[in-house]
CSV table of C-alpha atoms and ligand atoms in Angstrom, one decimal:
chain,number,residue,atom,x,y,z
A,3,MET,CA,187.2,-14.3,69.7
A,4,LYS,CA,185.3,-11.0,69.2
A,5,SER,CA,183.7,-11.4,65.8
A,6,ALA,CA,181.4,-9.5,63.5
A,7,ILE,CA,179.1,-11.5,61.3
A,8,ILE,CA,177.6,-9.8,58.3
A,9,ILE,CA,174.7,-11.6,56.8
A,10,ALA,CA,174.0,-10.4,53.2
A,11,GLY,CA,170.4,-11.3,52.5
A,12,ALA,CA,169.5,-11.3,56.2
A,13,THR,CA,165.8,-10.8,55.7
A,14,GLY,CA,165.5,-14.2,53.8
A,15,ASP,CA,164.4,-17.6,54.8
A,16,LEU,CA,167.9,-19.0,55.7
A,17,SER,CA,168.5,-16.3,58.4
A,18,HIS,CA,165.1,-16.9,59.8
A,19,ARG,CA,165.2,-20.7,59.9
A,20,LYS,CA,168.9,-21.4,60.5
A,21,LEU,CA,171.4,-18.7,60.9
A,22,ILE,CA,169.9,-16.5,63.6
A,23,PRO,CA,168.7,-19.5,65.7
A,24,ALA,CA,172.1,-21.1,65.4
A,25,LEU,CA,173.9,-17.9,66.5
A,26,ASN,CA,171.5,-17.5,69.3
A,27,TYR,CA,172.1,-21.0,70.5
A,28,LEU,CA,175.9,-20.4,70.5
A,29,TYR,CA,175.5,-17.1,72.2
A,30,CYS,CA,173.3,-18.5,75.0
A,31,ARG,CA,175.8,-21.2,75.8
A,32,LYS,CA,178.6,-18.7,75.7
A,33,MET,CA,180.3,-20.6,72.9
A,34,ILE,CA,180.9,-17.4,71.1
A,35,ASP,CA,182.2,-14.1,72.5
A,36,GLN,CA,179.4,-12.1,74.2
A,37,GLU,CA,180.4,-9.1,72.2
A,38,THR,CA,179.8,-10.8,68.8
A,39,MET,CA,178.0,-8.5,66.5
A,40,ILE,CA,175.6,-9.6,63.8
A,41,ILE,CA,174.9,-7.1,61.1
A,42,GLY,CA,172.0,-8.1,58.8
A,43,SER,CA,172.0,-6.5,55.5
A,44,GLY,CA,169.3,-6.4,52.9
A,45,ARG,CA,167.7,-4.2,50.2
A,46,GLY,CA,164.9,-2.9,52.4
A,47,GLU,CA,165.0,0.0,54.8
A,48,LEU,CA,164.7,-1.4,58.4
A,49,THR,CA,165.7,0.0,61.8
A,50,ASP,CA,167.7,-2.2,64.1
A,51,GLU,CA,164.5,-2.6,66.2
A,52,GLU,CA,162.5,-3.7,63.2
A,53,PHE,CA,165.2,-6.2,62.2
A,54,ARG,CA,165.4,-7.6,65.8
A,55,GLY,CA,161.6,-7.9,65.9
A,56,ARG,CA,161.7,-10.4,63.0
A,57,PHE,CA,163.3,-13.2,65.1
A,58,ALA,CA,162.3,-15.0,68.2
A,59,THR,CA,165.4,-14.9,70.4
A,60,ASN,CA,166.4,-15.3,74.0
A,61,CYS,CA,169.4,-14.6,76.4
A,62,GLN,CA,169.2,-10.9,75.3
A,63,PHE,CA,170.7,-12.1,72.0
A,64,SER,CA,168.6,-9.6,70.1
A,65,ASP,CA,170.8,-6.8,71.4
A,66,ARG,CA,173.6,-8.2,69.3
A,67,LEU,CA,171.6,-7.8,66.1
A,68,TYR,CA,172.0,-4.7,63.9
A,69,TYR,CA,170.8,-3.8,60.4
A,70,HIS,CA,172.5,-2.0,57.6
A,71,GLN,CA,170.7,-1.3,54.3
A,72,GLY,CA,172.8,-2.6,51.4
A,73,LEU,CA,176.5,-3.3,51.6
A,74,GLU,CA,177.9,0.0,50.5
A,75,GLY,CA,179.4,1.8,53.5
A,76,ILE,CA,179.1,-1.3,55.7
A,77,LYS,CA,182.9,-1.4,56.5
A,78,GLU,CA,182.8,2.1,57.7
A,79,TYR,CA,179.7,1.4,59.7
A,80,LEU,CA,181.4,-1.7,61.3
A,81,ASP,CA,184.5,0.2,62.0
A,82,GLY,CA,182.4,2.6,64.1
A,83,PHE,CA,181.9,-0.3,66.6
A,84,GLY,CA,185.6,-0.8,67.2
A,85,GLU,CA,188.0,-3.7,66.3
A,86,PHE,CA,187.0,-7.2,65.5
A,87,GLU,CA,189.3,-10.2,65.5
A,88,ARG,CA,187.3,-11.9,62.9
A,89,VAL,CA,184.8,-10.6,60.3
A,90,ILE,CA,182.6,-13.2,58.5
A,91,CYS,CA,180.5,-12.3,55.5
A,92,PHE,CA,177.7,-14.9,55.1
A,93,LEU,CA,176.2,-14.7,51.6
A,94,SER,CA,172.6,-15.7,52.1
A,95,ILE,CA,171.7,-14.5,48.6
A,96,PRO,CA,170.9,-16.0,45.2
A,97,PRO,CA,174.0,-17.8,43.8
A,98,GLN,CA,174.0,-15.6,40.7
A,99,ALA,CA,174.9,-12.7,43.0
A,100,TYR,CA,177.9,-14.4,44.7
A,101,SER,CA,180.7,-13.0,42.5
A,102,SER,CA,179.3,-9.5,42.3
A,103,THR,CA,178.6,-9.4,46.1
A,104,ALA,CA,182.1,-10.7,46.8
A,105,ALA,CA,183.5,-7.9,44.7
A,106,VAL,CA,181.5,-5.3,46.5
A,107,LEU,CA,182.7,-6.7,49.9
A,108,ALA,CA,186.3,-6.6,48.6
A,109,LYS,CA,185.9,-3.1,47.4
A,110,GLU,CA,184.5,-2.1,50.8
A,111,GLY,CA,187.8,-3.3,52.3
A,112,PHE,CA,187.0,-6.9,53.5
A,113,GLY,CA,189.2,-8.6,50.9
A,114,GLU,CA,192.3,-8.9,52.9
A,115,GLU,CA,191.1,-10.6,56.1
A,116,ALA,CA,187.4,-11.4,56.2
A,117,LEU,CA,186.0,-14.8,55.6
A,118,ILE,CA,183.2,-15.3,53.1
A,119,VAL,CA,180.7,-18.1,53.6
A,120,ILE,CA,178.6,-19.3,50.6
A,121,GLU,CA,175.9,-21.8,50.3
A,122,LYS,CA,175.4,-24.4,47.6
A,123,PRO,CA,174.8,-24.5,44.6
A,124,PHE,CA,178.4,-23.7,43.7
A,125,GLY,CA,177.8,-23.4,40.0
A,126,HIS,CA,175.4,-25.3,37.7
A,127,ASN,CA,178.0,-27.5,36.1
A,128,PHE,CA,181.7,-27.8,35.8
A,129,GLU,CA,182.2,-24.7,33.7
A,130,THR,CA,180.1,-22.4,35.8
A,131,ALA,CA,181.6,-23.7,39.0
A,132,SER,CA,185.1,-23.0,37.7
A,133,ILE,CA,184.1,-19.5,36.6
A,134,LEU,CA,182.5,-18.9,40.0
A,135,ASN,CA,185.7,-20.1,41.8
A,136,SER,CA,187.9,-18.0,39.7
A,137,GLU,CA,185.7,-14.9,40.1
A,138,LEU,CA,185.6,-15.4,43.9
A,139,THR,CA,189.4,-15.6,44.0
A,140,GLU,CA,189.6,-12.2,42.3
A,141,SER,CA,188.1,-10.8,45.6
A,142,PHE,CA,189.1,-13.3,48.3
A,143,ARG,CA,191.9,-15.9,48.7
A,144,GLU,CA,190.8,-19.5,48.6
A,145,GLU,CA,191.6,-19.9,52.3
A,146,GLN,CA,189.1,-17.1,53.0
A,147,ILE,CA,186.3,-18.8,51.1
A,148,TYR,CA,184.1,-21.2,53.1
A,149,ARG,CA,181.8,-23.3,50.9
A,150,ASN,CA,179.1,-24.6,53.1
A,151,ASP,CA,177.8,-28.2,52.6
A,152,HIS,CA,175.6,-28.6,55.7
A,153,TYR,CA,175.8,-32.4,55.5
A,154,LEU,CA,179.4,-32.3,56.6
A,155,ALA,CA,178.3,-30.9,59.9
A,156,LYS,CA,175.8,-33.6,60.7
A,157,GLU,CA,176.8,-35.5,63.7
A,158,THR,CA,176.9,-39.0,62.1
A,159,VAL,CA,178.8,-37.6,59.1
A,160,GLN,CA,181.5,-36.2,61.4
A,161,ASN,CA,181.5,-39.6,63.0
A,162,ILE,CA,182.5,-41.4,59.8
A,163,MET,CA,186.1,-40.3,60.0
A,164,VAL,CA,186.3,-41.2,63.7
A,165,PHE,CA,184.6,-44.5,63.1
A,166,ARG,CA,187.1,-45.3,60.3
A,167,PHE,CA,190.3,-43.9,61.6
A,168,ALA,CA,190.0,-44.2,65.4
A,169,ASN,CA,189.2,-47.9,65.4
A,170,THR,CA,191.5,-50.8,64.5
A,171,ILE,CA,188.8,-53.3,63.5
A,172,PHE,CA,187.3,-51.6,60.4
A,173,GLU,CA,190.2,-50.2,58.4
A,174,ALA,CA,191.7,-53.6,57.5
A,175,ILE,CA,188.5,-54.8,55.8
A,176,TRP,CA,187.7,-51.4,54.2
A,177,ASN,CA,188.7,-52.3,50.7
A,178,ASN,CA,187.9,-54.3,47.6
A,179,ARG,CA,189.1,-57.6,49.1
A,180,TYR,CA,186.2,-57.5,51.6
A,181,VAL,CA,183.7,-54.9,50.5
A,182,GLU,CA,181.2,-56.0,47.9
A,183,SER,CA,179.3,-52.8,47.3
A,184,ILE,CA,178.7,-49.3,48.7
A,185,LEU,CA,175.3,-47.7,48.6
A,186,ILE,CA,174.6,-44.1,49.6
A,187,GLU,CA,171.0,-43.0,49.7
A,188,GLY,CA,169.3,-39.8,50.6
A,189,TYR,CA,165.5,-39.8,50.5
A,190,GLU,CA,163.0,-37.2,51.6
A,191,GLU,CA,159.2,-37.4,52.0
A,192,LEU,CA,159.0,-33.7,51.2
A,193,GLY,CA,158.4,-32.7,47.6
A,194,LEU,CA,159.2,-29.3,46.1
A,195,GLU,CA,158.2,-27.0,49.0
A,196,GLU,CA,157.7,-23.8,47.0
A,197,ARG,CA,161.2,-24.0,45.6
A,198,ALA,CA,160.3,-24.4,42.0
A,199,ALA,CA,162.3,-21.3,40.9
A,200,TYR,CA,165.5,-23.0,42.0
A,201,TYR,CA,164.7,-26.7,41.9
A,202,ASP,CA,163.1,-26.9,38.4
A,203,SER,CA,166.4,-25.7,36.9
A,204,ALA,CA,168.5,-27.9,39.2
A,205,GLY,CA,167.0,-31.4,39.8
A,206,SER,CA,168.1,-34.1,42.2
A,207,LEU,CA,171.4,-34.8,40.6
A,208,ARG,CA,172.5,-31.3,41.1
A,209,ASP,CA,170.6,-30.7,44.4
A,210,MET,CA,171.7,-33.8,46.3
A,211,ILE,CA,174.2,-36.0,44.5
A,212,GLN,CA,176.7,-33.5,43.3
A,213,ASN,CA,177.3,-32.2,46.8
A,214,HIS,CA,175.8,-34.0,49.8
A,215,LEU,CA,176.0,-37.6,48.7
A,216,MET,CA,179.4,-37.2,46.9
A,217,GLN,CA,180.8,-35.7,50.1
A,218,LEU,CA,179.5,-38.7,52.1
A,219,LEU,CA,181.1,-41.0,49.5
A,220,CYS,CA,184.5,-39.2,49.9
A,221,LEU,CA,184.4,-39.6,53.6
A,222,VAL,CA,183.6,-43.3,53.4
A,223,THR,CA,186.2,-44.1,50.8
A,224,MET,CA,189.1,-41.7,51.2
A,225,GLU,CA,192.5,-42.7,52.5
A,226,PRO,CA,193.4,-41.7,56.0
A,227,PRO,CA,194.7,-38.1,56.0
A,228,VAL,CA,198.2,-37.5,57.5
A,229,ASN,CA,196.6,-35.1,60.0
A,230,LEU,CA,193.3,-33.3,60.5
A,231,ASP,CA,194.2,-30.1,58.6
A,232,ALA,CA,191.4,-29.0,56.4
A,233,GLN,CA,193.8,-29.0,53.4
A,234,GLU,CA,195.0,-32.5,54.1
A,235,ILE,CA,191.5,-33.9,54.4
A,236,SER,CA,190.5,-32.1,51.2
A,237,ARG,CA,193.5,-33.6,49.4
A,238,GLN,CA,192.2,-37.1,50.2
A,239,LYS,CA,188.7,-36.2,49.1
A,240,VAL,CA,190.1,-34.8,45.9
A,241,ASP,CA,191.9,-38.0,45.2
A,242,ILE,CA,188.6,-39.9,45.4
A,243,LEU,CA,186.8,-37.5,43.2
A,244,LYS,CA,189.6,-37.8,40.6
A,245,SER,CA,189.2,-41.5,40.4
A,246,LEU,CA,185.4,-41.5,40.5
A,247,LYS,CA,183.9,-42.8,37.3
A,248,ILE,CA,180.2,-42.7,36.7
A,249,ASP,CA,178.9,-45.4,34.4
A,250,LYS,CA,175.2,-45.0,34.5
A,251,CYS,CA,172.6,-42.6,35.7
A,252,SER,CA,168.8,-42.9,35.7
A,253,LYS,CA,166.4,-40.1,36.6
A,254,GLY,CA,162.9,-40.1,37.8
A,255,GLN,CA,160.2,-37.6,38.4
A,256,TYR,CA,157.2,-37.9,40.7
A,257,GLU,CA,153.8,-37.9,39.2
A,258,GLY,CA,152.2,-34.5,39.6
A,259,TYR,CA,155.6,-32.6,39.7
A,260,ARG,CA,154.8,-30.8,36.5
A,261,LEU,CA,151.6,-29.5,38.0
A,262,GLU,CA,153.4,-27.9,41.0
A,263,LYS,CA,153.3,-24.1,41.3
A,264,GLY,CA,156.1,-22.6,39.3
A,265,VAL,CA,157.2,-25.8,37.5
A,266,ASP,CA,157.4,-25.8,33.7
A,267,PRO,CA,154.4,-28.0,32.5
A,268,ASP,CA,156.8,-29.9,30.2
A,269,SER,CA,159.6,-30.1,32.8
A,270,THR,CA,162.0,-33.1,32.5
A,271,THR,CA,163.7,-32.2,35.8
A,272,ASP,CA,164.6,-35.2,37.9
A,273,THR,CA,163.2,-35.4,41.4
A,274,ALA,CA,165.0,-38.7,41.9
A,275,ALA,CA,168.2,-40.1,40.5
A,276,GLU,CA,170.4,-43.2,40.7
A,277,VAL,CA,174.0,-43.1,39.9
A,278,LYS,CA,176.1,-46.2,39.3
A,279,ALA,CA,179.8,-45.5,39.8
A,280,ARG,CA,183.2,-46.9,40.6
A,281,ILE,CA,186.4,-45.6,42.1
A,282,GLU,CA,189.3,-46.6,40.1
A,283,ASN,CA,192.1,-46.8,42.6
A,284,PHE,CA,193.9,-49.6,44.4
A,285,ARG,CA,191.5,-49.7,47.3
A,286,TRP,CA,188.2,-49.6,45.5
A,287,SER,CA,188.6,-50.9,42.0
A,288,GLY,CA,185.9,-53.4,41.2
A,289,VAL,CA,183.5,-52.3,44.0
A,290,PRO,CA,180.2,-51.0,42.7
A,291,ILE,CA,179.1,-47.7,44.2
A,292,ILE,CA,175.5,-46.7,44.0
A,293,MET,CA,174.1,-43.3,45.0
A,294,ARG,CA,170.4,-42.7,45.1
A,295,THR,CA,168.1,-39.8,46.0
A,296,ALA,CA,164.5,-39.0,45.8
A,297,LYS,CA,162.0,-36.3,46.8
A,298,ALA,CA,158.4,-37.3,47.6
A,299,ALA,CA,159.7,-40.7,48.7
A,300,SER,CA,158.0,-43.0,51.1
A,301,ARG,CA,160.5,-42.2,53.9
A,302,THR,CA,163.0,-39.6,55.0
A,303,GLU,CA,166.3,-41.3,55.5
A,304,THR,CA,169.9,-40.8,54.6
A,305,ARG,CA,172.2,-43.8,55.0
A,306,ILE,CA,175.3,-45.5,53.8
A,307,VAL,CA,175.3,-49.2,53.4
A,308,VAL,CA,178.6,-51.0,53.1
A,309,THR,CA,177.9,-54.6,52.1
A,310,PHE,CA,180.7,-57.2,52.6
A,311,LYS,CA,181.6,-60.2,50.5
A,312,ASN,CA,180.4,-63.5,51.6
A,313,ILE,CA,182.6,-65.8,53.7
A,314,PRO,CA,184.8,-68.1,51.5
A,315,ARG,CA,183.1,-71.3,52.5
A,316,LEU,CA,179.7,-72.0,53.9
A,317,LEU,CA,179.7,-74.3,56.9
A,318,PHE,CA,176.2,-73.5,58.0
A,319,ASN,CA,173.1,-73.4,55.8
A,320,SER,CA,175.1,-75.0,53.0
A,321,GLU,CA,171.9,-75.5,51.0
A,322,GLY,CA,171.0,-71.9,51.1
A,323,GLU,CA,173.0,-68.7,51.6
A,324,ILE,CA,174.1,-66.7,54.5
A,325,ALA,CA,173.2,-63.1,54.2
A,326,HIS,CA,176.1,-60.7,53.8
A,327,ASN,CA,177.5,-58.7,56.6
A,328,ARG,CA,176.7,-55.1,56.4
A,329,ILE,CA,177.6,-51.9,58.1
A,330,ILE,CA,174.8,-49.3,57.9
A,331,ILE,CA,175.6,-45.8,58.9
A,332,THR,CA,172.3,-43.9,59.3
A,333,VAL,CA,172.9,-40.2,58.9
A,334,GLN,CA,169.3,-39.3,59.7
A,335,PRO,CA,166.8,-39.5,61.2
A,336,ASN,CA,167.8,-42.3,63.7
A,337,GLU,CA,171.5,-41.4,63.7
A,338,GLY,CA,173.6,-44.5,64.4
A,339,ILE,CA,175.7,-47.3,63.1
A,340,MET,CA,174.5,-50.8,62.7
A,341,LEU,CA,176.5,-54.0,62.2
A,342,ASP,CA,174.5,-56.7,60.6
A,343,VAL,CA,176.0,-60.2,61.4
A,344,ALA,CA,174.9,-63.8,61.2
A,345,GLY,CA,174.1,-65.5,64.5
A,346,LYS,CA,172.5,-68.7,65.8
A,347,VAL,CA,168.8,-68.4,66.4
A,348,PRO,CA,168.2,-69.6,70.0
A,349,GLY,CA,166.7,-73.1,70.0
A,350,ILE,CA,167.4,-76.8,69.6
A,351,ASN,CA,168.0,-76.7,65.9
A,352,LEU,CA,171.0,-75.0,64.4
A,353,GLU,CA,169.3,-72.2,62.6
A,354,ILE,CA,171.2,-69.2,61.3
A,355,GLY,CA,169.6,-65.8,61.6
A,356,ARG,CA,170.6,-62.1,61.5
A,357,SER,CA,171.8,-60.3,64.6
A,358,LYS,CA,171.9,-56.5,64.5
A,359,MET,CA,174.4,-54.8,66.6
A,360,ASN,CA,172.9,-51.4,66.9
A,361,PHE,CA,174.6,-48.2,68.1
A,362,SER,CA,172.1,-45.4,68.3
A,363,LEU,CA,173.4,-42.0,68.9
A,364,ARG,CA,170.3,-40.7,70.6
A,365,GLN,CA,170.0,-43.7,73.0
A,366,SER,CA,173.7,-43.5,73.9
A,367,TYR,CA,174.0,-39.8,74.6
A,368,GLU,CA,171.8,-37.7,76.8
A,369,GLY,CA,172.8,-34.3,75.5
A,370,ASP,CA,171.2,-32.6,72.5
A,371,ILE,CA,172.7,-33.3,69.1
A,372,PRO,CA,173.9,-30.0,67.6
A,373,GLU,CA,172.3,-28.6,64.5
A,374,ALA,CA,174.5,-28.5,61.4
A,375,TYR,CA,174.5,-24.6,61.3
A,376,GLN,CA,175.5,-24.3,64.9
A,377,LYS,CA,178.6,-26.3,64.2
A,378,LEU,CA,179.4,-24.6,60.9
A,379,LEU,CA,179.0,-21.1,62.2
A,380,LEU,CA,181.2,-21.9,65.2
A,381,ASP,CA,183.8,-23.4,62.9
A,382,ALA,CA,183.8,-20.4,60.7
A,383,ILE,CA,184.1,-18.0,63.7
A,384,ASN,CA,187.1,-20.1,64.8
A,385,GLY,CA,188.6,-20.1,61.3
A,386,ASP,CA,188.3,-23.9,60.9
A,387,ARG,CA,187.7,-25.0,57.3
A,388,THR,CA,187.7,-28.7,57.9
A,389,LEU,CA,183.9,-29.1,57.3
A,390,PHE,CA,183.8,-26.8,54.3
A,391,VAL,CA,184.3,-27.7,50.7
A,392,SER,CA,187.3,-26.7,48.6
A,393,ALA,CA,187.2,-25.3,45.1
A,394,ASP,CA,188.8,-28.5,43.7
A,395,GLU,CA,186.2,-30.7,45.4
A,396,THR,CA,183.3,-28.7,43.8
A,397,GLU,CA,184.8,-28.7,40.4
A,398,LEU,CA,185.7,-32.4,40.4
A,399,SER,CA,182.3,-33.5,41.6
A,400,TRP,CA,180.7,-31.5,38.8
A,401,LYS,CA,183.2,-33.0,36.3
A,402,ALA,CA,182.3,-36.6,37.3
A,403,LEU,CA,178.6,-35.9,36.8
A,404,GLU,CA,178.9,-33.7,33.7
A,405,PRO,CA,177.9,-36.3,31.0
A,406,PHE,CA,174.7,-37.0,32.9
A,407,LEU,CA,173.5,-33.6,33.9
A,408,GLU,CA,171.5,-32.7,30.8
A,409,GLY,CA,168.9,-34.6,28.9
A,410,GLY,CA,167.0,-37.9,29.4
A,411,GLU,CA,163.3,-38.3,29.8
A,412,PRO,CA,162.8,-39.2,33.5
A,413,PHE,CA,160.7,-42.3,34.4
A,414,LEU,CA,157.6,-41.5,36.5
A,415,TYR,CA,157.1,-42.6,40.1
A,416,ARG,CA,154.2,-42.3,42.5
A,417,LYS,CA,154.4,-39.5,45.0
A,418,GLY,CA,155.0,-41.1,48.4
A,419,LYS,CA,156.7,-44.1,46.9
A,420,THR,CA,160.5,-44.5,46.9
A,421,PRO,CA,161.4,-45.3,43.3
A,422,PHE,CA,164.3,-47.6,44.2
A,423,PRO,CA,164.3,-51.0,46.0
A,424,ARG,CA,165.3,-51.1,49.7
A,425,ASP,CA,168.5,-53.1,50.2
B,504,LIG,C1,169.4,-29.1,50.5
B,504,LIG,C2,168.6,-29.3,49.3
B,504,LIG,O1,170.8,-28.8,50.2
B,504,LIG,O2,169.4,-30.2,51.3
B,504,LIG,C3,167.2,-29.6,49.6
B,504,LIG,O3,168.7,-28.1,48.5
B,504,LIG,C4,167.2,-30.8,50.5
B,504,LIG,O4,166.5,-29.9,48.4
B,504,LIG,C5,168.1,-30.6,51.7
B,504,LIG,O5,165.8,-30.9,51.0
B,504,LIG,C6,168.1,-31.8,52.6
B,504,LIG,O6,168.8,-31.5,53.8
B,504,LIG,P1,168.4,-32.2,55.1
B,504,LIG,O7,169.4,-31.7,56.1
B,504,LIG,O8,167.0,-31.9,55.4
B,504,LIG,O9,168.6,-33.7,54.8
């Protein structure tokens, strides 16, 4: 499909680190039309050559890059290159400018057909998210709006639905009769990384839990969709978010955070958070759900741990306990799925130990694992919204967290130390 991709804010960090390399990757492998045109737009005055010179590219991809200063007149400029079957406007700009930029693009003449891709944060709370959503729909229809949560394009995250709905053996035990608890954790060794301007007014609840971790929760707990239509999948996620009740939230801040460049010296922003929740529906009622995140943690790891109830009667080890079965889905860095079961320790005595059945993505497949942005951009070009987030999903996830967003003095934790126990 011959497409034009307009990147508003194309001289920023996201283009440099993710968007242009991902498009270059797709182009080299001929996964996108070889006449795809990428028009970077920014406030500065740049020639096409200067713009091209900002990126390290290959396969003559740089010939596909053009630059247009500002957005005014960009439709006319694009029309000068002929017809495109798909026009995508990627807003790589500060979120405060989403609505006004969408309005400019609509005024330019893109409102009828183009797709518009935006990055999180989608609002700062429920109210601002609803305002943003309704402002965007003044310029574009909901089905033209692609809200990007890059976690949805991670390989293991896409595998969650396949794992659950393409196998017979898990679905029957995927409920409150058998599951004791669900833990979703996303830790990073990295701290603030020069992002104080955004992060200090956001914090970990907004930065990680409201979007990435809640999306993981939806995929792990939603009902099977009737088909794989984006709308149908979203409907199932919405049902989970409607029945999600958060009971408790504790927030932490790493020592030294307030001394970081650009951070308010009295900041109470959370760099770690734990949320205790439940899903009040037939399948999950009574199952504790825990979501945890931390920056400056001891490890970089995102995983989902589903712990099962114990067997009804202990035949072995009757004096002690047999550890619970667990399914651990590791989203990163060692992508895979592990089943933790009891087994006999080899030897003369009947000793029960743990056996780990480990499926490692990297050991099982030789090919490279695609980067999230490669998948997301390809899907946008193909008009597939399955891995993007709907307006309702963003609003409902804000709503569930709303009582916990503001206030509370965070506890302090040491930099380099995960503030929550390892299960
Ligand atoms: C982003 C957050 O959405 O996700 C960052 O704003 C966070 O603070 C990042 O570091 C984590 O993404 P990944 O893919 O590195 O786990």
